[in-house]
Amino acid sequence: RVLVAAAIPFEKEFRLSAKDRLDFFVRGSVAIETKIGRSLASLTRQVNRYTQDARVGGVLVVSTRLRLQNLPERLNDKPVRVCVLLSSML
């Protein structure tokens, strides 16, 4: 919804390979991966595979898990950023 509201072109469930499918591929170069659960090691391996593809210029991981913010800032000389979304308890 955020991408649509901002009129940012993207493809959902973009297939990089038989093994890898991006949640969103923005403007043909930014991979967006959304994660709720998964280990940091597993996510690091996944993002590392994504950054090996020449079509991916960088990766944004959106998660609700603070522990996932410890991804490397660069993999395969491409930027990796993590956005952690926290909900406040009322």
mmCIF file of C-alpha atoms in Angstrom:
data_model
loop_
_atom_site.group_PDB
_atom_site.id
_atom_site.type_symbol
_atom_site.label_atom_id
_atom_site.label_comp_id
_atom_site.label_asym_id
_atom_site.label_seq_id
_atom_site.Cartn_x
_atom_site.Cartn_y
_atom_site.Cartn_z
ATOM 1 C CA ARG A 1 0.000 0.000 0.000
ATOM 2 C CA VAL A 2 2.836 2.390 0.809
ATOM 3 C CA LEU A 3 4.447 1.956 -2.616
ATOM 4 C CA VAL A 4 1.133 2.387 -4.419
ATOM 5 C CA ALA A 5 0.230 5.495 -2.391
ATOM 6 C CA ALA A 6 3.622 7.019 -3.221
ATOM 7 C CA ALA A 7 3.223 6.094 -6.920
ATOM 8 C CA ILE A 8 6.463 4.104 -6.833
ATOM 9 C CA PRO A 9 6.565 1.472 -9.572
ATOM 10 C CA PHE A 10 7.246 -2.062 -8.330
ATOM 11 C CA GLU A 11 6.779 -5.725 -9.109
ATOM 12 C CA LYS A 12 5.472 -8.060 -6.425
ATOM 13 C CA GLU A 13 6.902 -11.576 -5.996
ATOM 14 C CA PHE A 14 9.656 -10.926 -8.552
ATOM 15 C CA ARG A 15 11.526 -14.131 -9.387
ATOM 16 C CA LEU A 16 15.318 -13.725 -9.459
ATOM 17 C CA SER A 17 15.950 -17.447 -9.848
ATOM 18 C CA ALA A 18 14.297 -20.789 -9.230
ATOM 19 C CA LYS A 19 15.315 -20.440 -5.564
ATOM 20 C CA ASP A 20 14.948 -16.704 -4.975
ATOM 21 C CA ARG A 21 11.827 -14.569 -5.163
ATOM 22 C CA LEU A 22 11.811 -10.956 -3.978
ATOM 23 C CA ASP A 23 8.800 -9.705 -2.058
ATOM 24 C CA PHE A 24 8.987 -6.461 -4.037
ATOM 25 C CA PHE A 25 11.306 -5.198 -6.776
ATOM 26 C CA VAL A 26 11.236 -1.409 -6.985
ATOM 27 C CA ARG A 27 12.100 0.372 -10.227
ATOM 28 C CA GLY A 28 14.126 -2.601 -11.382
ATOM 29 C CA SER A 29 16.978 -2.285 -8.897
ATOM 30 C CA VAL A 30 15.895 -2.201 -5.234
ATOM 31 C CA ALA A 31 14.845 -5.445 -3.596
ATOM 32 C CA ILE A 32 12.462 -5.129 -0.652
ATOM 33 C CA GLU A 33 12.176 -8.127 1.628
ATOM 34 C CA THR A 34 9.627 -8.258 4.441
ATOM 35 C CA LYS A 35 10.418 -10.489 7.399
ATOM 36 C CA ILE A 36 8.531 -11.329 10.556
ATOM 37 C CA GLY A 37 10.450 -14.391 11.674
ATOM 38 C CA ARG A 38 13.767 -15.856 10.667
ATOM 39 C CA SER A 39 17.235 -15.975 12.083
ATOM 40 C CA LEU A 40 19.782 -13.282 11.329
ATOM 41 C CA ALA A 41 22.119 -15.882 9.794
ATOM 42 C CA SER A 42 19.417 -17.200 7.482
ATOM 43 C CA LEU A 43 18.396 -13.695 6.394
ATOM 44 C CA THR A 44 22.037 -12.740 5.806
ATOM 45 C CA ARG A 45 22.469 -15.740 3.477
ATOM 46 C CA GLN A 46 19.272 -14.833 1.636
ATOM 47 C CA VAL A 47 20.224 -11.164 1.180
ATOM 48 C CA ASN A 48 23.736 -12.219 0.133
ATOM 49 C CA ARG A 49 22.223 -14.305 -2.687
ATOM 50 C CA TYR A 50 20.051 -11.373 -3.763
ATOM 51 C CA THR A 51 23.018 -8.992 -3.931
ATOM 52 C CA GLN A 52 24.905 -11.410 -6.166
ATOM 53 C CA ASP A 53 22.354 -10.765 -8.915
ATOM 54 C CA ALA A 54 23.368 -7.941 -11.294
ATOM 55 C CA ARG A 55 19.768 -6.660 -11.435
ATOM 56 C CA VAL A 56 19.759 -5.891 -7.697
ATOM 57 C CA GLY A 57 21.377 -2.586 -6.801
ATOM 58 C CA GLY A 58 20.522 -2.737 -3.111
ATOM 59 C CA VAL A 59 18.254 -4.394 -0.556
ATOM 60 C CA LEU A 60 15.813 -2.981 1.986
ATOM 61 C CA VAL A 61 14.621 -5.385 4.681
ATOM 62 C CA VAL A 62 11.438 -4.381 6.504
ATOM 63 C CA SER A 63 10.804 -6.249 9.736
ATOM 64 C CA THR A 64 9.244 -6.124 13.168
ATOM 65 C CA ARG A 65 12.262 -7.913 14.674
ATOM 66 C CA LEU A 66 14.979 -5.771 16.259
ATOM 67 C CA ARG A 67 17.530 -8.563 15.995
ATOM 68 C CA LEU A 68 17.408 -8.374 12.200
ATOM 69 C CA GLN A 69 18.767 -4.830 12.214
ATOM 70 C CA ASN A 70 22.262 -6.303 12.583
ATOM 71 C CA LEU A 71 22.611 -7.211 8.923
ATOM 72 C CA PRO A 72 25.840 -6.014 7.287
ATOM 73 C CA GLU A 73 25.542 -2.538 5.750
ATOM 74 C CA ARG A 74 26.956 -3.842 2.467
ATOM 75 C CA LEU A 75 26.987 -7.246 0.809
ATOM 76 C CA ASN A 76 28.735 -7.846 -2.510
ATOM 77 C CA ASP A 77 29.482 -4.110 -2.582
ATOM 78 C CA LYS A 78 25.760 -3.239 -2.563
ATOM 79 C CA PRO A 79 23.924 -1.335 0.174
ATOM 80 C CA VAL A 80 21.721 -3.220 2.610
ATOM 81 C CA ARG A 81 19.346 -1.330 4.896
ATOM 82 C CA VAL A 82 16.942 -2.527 7.565
ATOM 83 C CA CYS A 83 13.768 -0.734 8.614
ATOM 84 C CA VAL A 84 12.344 -2.058 11.885
ATOM 85 C CA LEU A 85 8.693 -1.225 12.429
ATOM 86 C CA LEU A 86 7.637 -1.166 16.060
ATOM 87 C CA SER A 87 4.109 -0.820 17.312
ATOM 88 C CA SER A 88 3.529 0.929 20.589
ATOM 89 C CA MET A 89 1.347 -0.732 23.179
ATOM 90 C CA LEU A 90 -1.577 1.346 24.389
#
